mmCIF file of N, CA and C in Angstrom:
data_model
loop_
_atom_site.group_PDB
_atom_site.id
_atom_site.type_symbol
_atom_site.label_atom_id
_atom_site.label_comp_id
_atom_site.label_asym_id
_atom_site.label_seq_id
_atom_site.Cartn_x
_atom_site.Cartn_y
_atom_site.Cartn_z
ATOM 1 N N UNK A 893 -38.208 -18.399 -41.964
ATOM 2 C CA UNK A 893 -37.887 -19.688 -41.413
ATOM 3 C C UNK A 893 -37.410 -19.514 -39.969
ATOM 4 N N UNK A 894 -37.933 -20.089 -39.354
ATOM 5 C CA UNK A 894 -37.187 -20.367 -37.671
ATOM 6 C C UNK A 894 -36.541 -21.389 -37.677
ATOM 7 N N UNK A 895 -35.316 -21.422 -37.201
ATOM 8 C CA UNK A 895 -34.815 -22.565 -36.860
ATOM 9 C C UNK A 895 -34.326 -22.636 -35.273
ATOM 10 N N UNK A 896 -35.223 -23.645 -34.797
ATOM 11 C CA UNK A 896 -35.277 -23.998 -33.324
ATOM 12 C C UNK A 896 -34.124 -25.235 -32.924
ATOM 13 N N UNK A 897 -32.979 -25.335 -32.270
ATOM 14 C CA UNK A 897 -32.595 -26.212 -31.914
ATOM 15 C C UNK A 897 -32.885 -27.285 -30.532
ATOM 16 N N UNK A 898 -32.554 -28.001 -30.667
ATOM 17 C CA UNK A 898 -32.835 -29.302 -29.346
ATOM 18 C C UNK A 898 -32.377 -28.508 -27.722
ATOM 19 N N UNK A 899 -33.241 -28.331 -26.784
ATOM 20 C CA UNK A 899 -33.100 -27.632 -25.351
ATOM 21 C C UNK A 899 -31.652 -28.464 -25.291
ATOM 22 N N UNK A 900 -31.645 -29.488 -25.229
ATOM 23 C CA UNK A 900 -30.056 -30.343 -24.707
ATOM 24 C C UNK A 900 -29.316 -29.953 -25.613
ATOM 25 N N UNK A 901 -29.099 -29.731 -27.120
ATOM 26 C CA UNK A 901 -27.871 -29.384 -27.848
ATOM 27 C C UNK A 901 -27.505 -27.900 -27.573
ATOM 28 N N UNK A 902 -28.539 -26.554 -27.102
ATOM 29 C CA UNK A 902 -27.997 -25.481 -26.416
ATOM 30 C C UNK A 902 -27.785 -25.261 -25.111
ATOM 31 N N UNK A 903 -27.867 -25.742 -24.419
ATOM 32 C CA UNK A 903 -27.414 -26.471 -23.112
ATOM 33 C C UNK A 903 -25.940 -26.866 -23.029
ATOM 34 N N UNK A 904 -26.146 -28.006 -24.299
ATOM 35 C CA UNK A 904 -24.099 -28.356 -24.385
ATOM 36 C C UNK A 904 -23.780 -27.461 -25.003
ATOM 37 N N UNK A 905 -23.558 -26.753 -25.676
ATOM 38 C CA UNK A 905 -23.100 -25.708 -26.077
ATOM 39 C C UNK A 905 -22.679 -24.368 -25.787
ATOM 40 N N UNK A 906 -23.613 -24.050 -24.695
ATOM 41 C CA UNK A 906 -23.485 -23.016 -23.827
ATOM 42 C C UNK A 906 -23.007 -23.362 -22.341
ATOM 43 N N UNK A 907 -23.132 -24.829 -21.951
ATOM 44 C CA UNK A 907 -22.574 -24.697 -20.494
ATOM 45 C C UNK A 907 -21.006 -24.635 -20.453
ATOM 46 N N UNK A 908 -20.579 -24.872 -21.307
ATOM 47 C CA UNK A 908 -19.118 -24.931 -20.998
ATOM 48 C C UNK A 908 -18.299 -23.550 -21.554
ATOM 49 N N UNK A 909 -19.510 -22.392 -22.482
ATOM 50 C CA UNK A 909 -18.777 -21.316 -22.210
ATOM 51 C C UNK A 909 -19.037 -20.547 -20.804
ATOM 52 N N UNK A 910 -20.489 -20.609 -20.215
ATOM 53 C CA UNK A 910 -20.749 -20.449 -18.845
ATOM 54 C C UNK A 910 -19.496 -20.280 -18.261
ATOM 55 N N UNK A 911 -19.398 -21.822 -18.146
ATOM 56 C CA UNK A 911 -18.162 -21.640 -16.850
ATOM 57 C C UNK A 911 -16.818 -21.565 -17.140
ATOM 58 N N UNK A 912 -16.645 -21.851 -18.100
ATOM 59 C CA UNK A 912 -15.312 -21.312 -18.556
ATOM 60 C C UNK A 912 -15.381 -19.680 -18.316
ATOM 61 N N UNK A 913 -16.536 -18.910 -18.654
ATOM 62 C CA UNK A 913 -16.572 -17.547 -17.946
ATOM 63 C C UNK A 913 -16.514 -17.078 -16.935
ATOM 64 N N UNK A 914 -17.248 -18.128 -16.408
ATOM 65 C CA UNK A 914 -17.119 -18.127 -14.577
ATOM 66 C C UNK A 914 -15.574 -17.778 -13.833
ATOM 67 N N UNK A 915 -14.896 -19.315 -14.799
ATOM 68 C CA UNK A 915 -13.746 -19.625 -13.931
ATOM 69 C C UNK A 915 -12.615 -18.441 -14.225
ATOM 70 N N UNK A 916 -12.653 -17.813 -15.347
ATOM 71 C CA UNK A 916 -11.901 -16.688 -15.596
ATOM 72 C C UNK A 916 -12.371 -15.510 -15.147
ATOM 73 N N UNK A 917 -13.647 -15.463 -14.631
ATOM 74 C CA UNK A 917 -14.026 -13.538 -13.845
ATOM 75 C C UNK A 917 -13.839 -14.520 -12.020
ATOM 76 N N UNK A 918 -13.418 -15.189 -11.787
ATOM 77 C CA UNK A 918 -13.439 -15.289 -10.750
ATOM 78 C C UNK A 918 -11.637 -15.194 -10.430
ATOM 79 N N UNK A 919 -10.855 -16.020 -11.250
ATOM 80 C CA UNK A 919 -9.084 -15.867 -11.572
ATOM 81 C C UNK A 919 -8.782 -14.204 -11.634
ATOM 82 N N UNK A 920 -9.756 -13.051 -12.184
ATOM 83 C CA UNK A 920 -9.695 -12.129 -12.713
ATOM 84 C C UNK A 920 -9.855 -11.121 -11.241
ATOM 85 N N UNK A 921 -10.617 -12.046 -10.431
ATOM 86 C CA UNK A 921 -11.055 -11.471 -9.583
ATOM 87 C C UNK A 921 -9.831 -11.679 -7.936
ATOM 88 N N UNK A 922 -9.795 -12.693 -7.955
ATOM 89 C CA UNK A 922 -8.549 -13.005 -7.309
ATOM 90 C C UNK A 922 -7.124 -12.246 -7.737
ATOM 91 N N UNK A 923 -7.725 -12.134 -8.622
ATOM 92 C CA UNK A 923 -5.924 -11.007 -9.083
ATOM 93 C C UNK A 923 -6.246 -9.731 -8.719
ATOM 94 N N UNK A 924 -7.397 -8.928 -9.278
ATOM 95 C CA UNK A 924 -7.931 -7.815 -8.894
ATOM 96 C C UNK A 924 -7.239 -7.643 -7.110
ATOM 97 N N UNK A 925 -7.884 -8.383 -6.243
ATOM 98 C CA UNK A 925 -7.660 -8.671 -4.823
ATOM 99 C C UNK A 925 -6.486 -8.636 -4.474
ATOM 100 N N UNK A 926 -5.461 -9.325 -4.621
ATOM 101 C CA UNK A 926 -4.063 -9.282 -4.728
ATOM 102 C C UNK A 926 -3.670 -8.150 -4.262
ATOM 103 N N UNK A 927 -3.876 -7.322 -6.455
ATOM 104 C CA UNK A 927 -3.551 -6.434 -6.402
ATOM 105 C C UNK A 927 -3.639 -4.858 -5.453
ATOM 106 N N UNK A 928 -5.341 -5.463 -4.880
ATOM 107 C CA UNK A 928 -5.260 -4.249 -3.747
ATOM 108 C C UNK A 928 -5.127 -4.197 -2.650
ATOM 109 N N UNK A 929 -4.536 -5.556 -2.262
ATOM 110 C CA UNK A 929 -3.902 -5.659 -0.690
ATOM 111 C C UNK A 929 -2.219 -5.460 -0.826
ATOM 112 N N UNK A 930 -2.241 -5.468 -2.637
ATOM 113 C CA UNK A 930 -0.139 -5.133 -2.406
ATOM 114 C C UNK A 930 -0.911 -3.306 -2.402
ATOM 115 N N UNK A 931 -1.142 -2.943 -3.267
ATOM 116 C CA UNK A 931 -1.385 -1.462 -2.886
ATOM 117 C C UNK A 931 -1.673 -0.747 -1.064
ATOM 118 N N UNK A 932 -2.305 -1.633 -0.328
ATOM 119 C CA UNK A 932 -2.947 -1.080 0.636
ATOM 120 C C UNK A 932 -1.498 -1.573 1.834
ATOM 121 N N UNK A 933 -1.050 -2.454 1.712
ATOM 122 C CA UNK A 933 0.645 -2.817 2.222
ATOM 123 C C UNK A 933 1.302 -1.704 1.875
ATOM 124 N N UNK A 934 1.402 -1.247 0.500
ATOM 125 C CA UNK A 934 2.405 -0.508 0.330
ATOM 126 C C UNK A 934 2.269 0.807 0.551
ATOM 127 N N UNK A 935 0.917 1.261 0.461
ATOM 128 C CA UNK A 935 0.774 2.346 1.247
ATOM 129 C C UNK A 935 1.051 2.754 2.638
ATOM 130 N N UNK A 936 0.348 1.437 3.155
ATOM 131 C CA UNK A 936 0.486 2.074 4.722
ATOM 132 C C UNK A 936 2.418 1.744 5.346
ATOM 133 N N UNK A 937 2.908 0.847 4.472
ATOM 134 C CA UNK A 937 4.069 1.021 4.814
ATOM 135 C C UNK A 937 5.256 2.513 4.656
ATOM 136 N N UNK A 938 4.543 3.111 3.385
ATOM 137 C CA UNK A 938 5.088 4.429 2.683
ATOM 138 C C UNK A 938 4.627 5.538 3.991
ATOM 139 N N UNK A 939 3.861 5.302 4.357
ATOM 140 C CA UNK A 939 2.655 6.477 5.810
ATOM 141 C C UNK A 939 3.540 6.178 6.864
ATOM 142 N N UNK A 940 3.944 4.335 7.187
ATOM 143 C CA UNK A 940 4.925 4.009 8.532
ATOM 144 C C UNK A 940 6.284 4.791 8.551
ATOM 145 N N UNK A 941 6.959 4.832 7.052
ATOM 146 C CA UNK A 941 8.330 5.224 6.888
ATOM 147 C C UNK A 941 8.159 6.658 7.152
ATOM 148 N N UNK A 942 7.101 7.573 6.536
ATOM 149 C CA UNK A 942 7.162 8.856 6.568
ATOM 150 C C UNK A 942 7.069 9.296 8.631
ATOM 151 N N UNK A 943 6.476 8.433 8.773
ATOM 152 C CA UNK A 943 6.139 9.199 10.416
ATOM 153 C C UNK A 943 7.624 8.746 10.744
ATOM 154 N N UNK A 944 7.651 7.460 10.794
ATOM 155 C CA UNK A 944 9.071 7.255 11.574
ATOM 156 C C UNK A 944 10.445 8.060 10.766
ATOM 157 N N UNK A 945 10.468 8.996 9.609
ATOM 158 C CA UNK A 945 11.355 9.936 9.423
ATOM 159 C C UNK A 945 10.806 11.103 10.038
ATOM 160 N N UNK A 946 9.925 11.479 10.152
ATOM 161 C CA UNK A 946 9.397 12.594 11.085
ATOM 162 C C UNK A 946 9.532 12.526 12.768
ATOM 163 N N UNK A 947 10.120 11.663 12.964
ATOM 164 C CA UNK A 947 10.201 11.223 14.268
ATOM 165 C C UNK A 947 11.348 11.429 14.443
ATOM 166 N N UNK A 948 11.997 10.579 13.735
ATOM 167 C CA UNK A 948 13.880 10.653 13.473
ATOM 168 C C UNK A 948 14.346 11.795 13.934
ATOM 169 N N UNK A 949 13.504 12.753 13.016
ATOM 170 C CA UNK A 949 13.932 14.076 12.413
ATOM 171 C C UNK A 949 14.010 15.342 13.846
ATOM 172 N N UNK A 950 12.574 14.954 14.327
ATOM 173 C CA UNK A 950 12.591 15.417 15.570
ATOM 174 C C UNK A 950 13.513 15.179 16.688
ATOM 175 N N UNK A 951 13.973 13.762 16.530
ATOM 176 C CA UNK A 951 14.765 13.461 18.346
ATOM 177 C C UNK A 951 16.028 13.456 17.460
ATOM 178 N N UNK A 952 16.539 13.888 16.211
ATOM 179 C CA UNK A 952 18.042 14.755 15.468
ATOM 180 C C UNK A 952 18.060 16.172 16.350
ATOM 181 N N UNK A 953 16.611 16.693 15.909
ATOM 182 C CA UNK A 953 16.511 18.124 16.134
ATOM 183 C C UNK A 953 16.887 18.400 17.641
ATOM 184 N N UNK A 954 16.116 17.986 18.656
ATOM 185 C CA UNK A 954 16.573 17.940 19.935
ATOM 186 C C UNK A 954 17.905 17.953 20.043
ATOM 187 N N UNK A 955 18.158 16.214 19.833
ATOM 188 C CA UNK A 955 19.722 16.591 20.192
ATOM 189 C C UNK A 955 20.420 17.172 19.423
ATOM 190 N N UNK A 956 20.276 17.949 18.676
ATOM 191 C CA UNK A 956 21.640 18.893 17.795
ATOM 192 C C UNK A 956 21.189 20.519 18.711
ATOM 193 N N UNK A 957 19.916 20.999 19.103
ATOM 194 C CA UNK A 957 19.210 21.850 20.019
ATOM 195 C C UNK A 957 20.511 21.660 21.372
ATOM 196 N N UNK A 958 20.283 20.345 21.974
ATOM 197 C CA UNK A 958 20.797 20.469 23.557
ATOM 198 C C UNK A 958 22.487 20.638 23.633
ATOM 199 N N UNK A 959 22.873 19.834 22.372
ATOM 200 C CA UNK A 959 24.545 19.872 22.117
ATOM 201 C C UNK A 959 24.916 21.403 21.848
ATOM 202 N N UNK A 960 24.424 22.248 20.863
ATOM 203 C CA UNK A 960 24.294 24.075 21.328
ATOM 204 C C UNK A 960 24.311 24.423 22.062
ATOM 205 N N UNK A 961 22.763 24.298 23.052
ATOM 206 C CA UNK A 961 22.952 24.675 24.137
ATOM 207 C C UNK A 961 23.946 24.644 25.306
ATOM 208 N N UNK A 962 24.746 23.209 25.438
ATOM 209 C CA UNK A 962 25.023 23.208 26.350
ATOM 210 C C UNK A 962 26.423 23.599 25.686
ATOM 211 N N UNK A 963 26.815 23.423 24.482
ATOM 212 C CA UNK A 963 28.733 24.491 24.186
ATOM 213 C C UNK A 963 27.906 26.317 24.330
ATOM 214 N N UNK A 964 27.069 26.692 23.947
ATOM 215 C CA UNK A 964 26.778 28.178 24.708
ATOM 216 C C UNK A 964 27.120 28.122 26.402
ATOM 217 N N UNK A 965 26.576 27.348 26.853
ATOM 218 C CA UNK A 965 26.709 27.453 28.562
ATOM 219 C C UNK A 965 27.818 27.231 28.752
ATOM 220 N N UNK A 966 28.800 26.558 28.159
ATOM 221 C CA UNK A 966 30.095 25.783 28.662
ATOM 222 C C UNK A 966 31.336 27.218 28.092
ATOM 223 N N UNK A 967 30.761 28.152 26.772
ATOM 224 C CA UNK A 967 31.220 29.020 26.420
ATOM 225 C C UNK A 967 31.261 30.387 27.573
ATOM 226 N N UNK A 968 29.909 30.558 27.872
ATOM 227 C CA UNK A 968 29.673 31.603 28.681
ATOM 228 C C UNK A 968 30.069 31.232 30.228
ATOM 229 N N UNK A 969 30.301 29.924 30.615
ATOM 230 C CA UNK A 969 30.939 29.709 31.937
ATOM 231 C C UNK A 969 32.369 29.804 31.731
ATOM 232 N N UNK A 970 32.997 29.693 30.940
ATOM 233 C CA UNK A 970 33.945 29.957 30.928
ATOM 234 C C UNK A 970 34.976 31.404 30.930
ATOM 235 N N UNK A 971 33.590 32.235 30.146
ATOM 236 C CA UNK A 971 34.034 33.757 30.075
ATOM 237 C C UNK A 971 33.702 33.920 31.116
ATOM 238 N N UNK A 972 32.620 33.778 31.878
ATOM 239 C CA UNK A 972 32.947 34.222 33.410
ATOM 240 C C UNK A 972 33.712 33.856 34.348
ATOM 241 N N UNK A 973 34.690 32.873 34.453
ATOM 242 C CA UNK A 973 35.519 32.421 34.588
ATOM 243 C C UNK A 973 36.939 32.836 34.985
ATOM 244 N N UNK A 974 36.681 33.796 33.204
ATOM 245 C CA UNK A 974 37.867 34.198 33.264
ATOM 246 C C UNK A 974 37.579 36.044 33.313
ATOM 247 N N UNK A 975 36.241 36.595 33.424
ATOM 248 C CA UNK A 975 36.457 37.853 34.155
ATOM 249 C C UNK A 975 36.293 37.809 35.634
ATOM 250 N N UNK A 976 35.454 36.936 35.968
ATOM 251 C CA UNK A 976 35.577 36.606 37.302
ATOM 252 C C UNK A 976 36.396 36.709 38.345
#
């Protein structure tokens, strides 16, 4: 037995799971998106923090470098100073 239904009764039947599919891979899809512009924010913000502690870290290093240096010089001018 075949049983053939009416072109218009599978039509109503199927258009409204259509787009009800539609409208949820497209909601699905908008979230997807979201989600990879908070990832791609939060990355490149995690990359901003790391350089600018590498930066930090460097102009610490300097000046803790020149503050040495200059109590060595202020040390050794002074011993000559006083053999002088």
């Amino acid at each position: 037995m075949i049983f053939e239904q009416d072109p218009a009764q599978i039509l109503d039947a199927l258009l409204p799971l259509y787009l009800n599919n539609q409208l949820l891979r497209a909601l699905q899809e908008s979230a997807a998106s979201e989600l990879a512009a908070r990832m791609t924010a939060m990355n490149n913000a995690s990359e901003n923090a790391s350089d600018l502690i590498g930066s930090l870290t460097l102009t610490y290093n300097k000046a803790r470098q020149a503050a040495i240096t200059q109590e060595i010089l202020e040390v050794c001018g002074g011993a000559e100073a006083l053999n002088g």
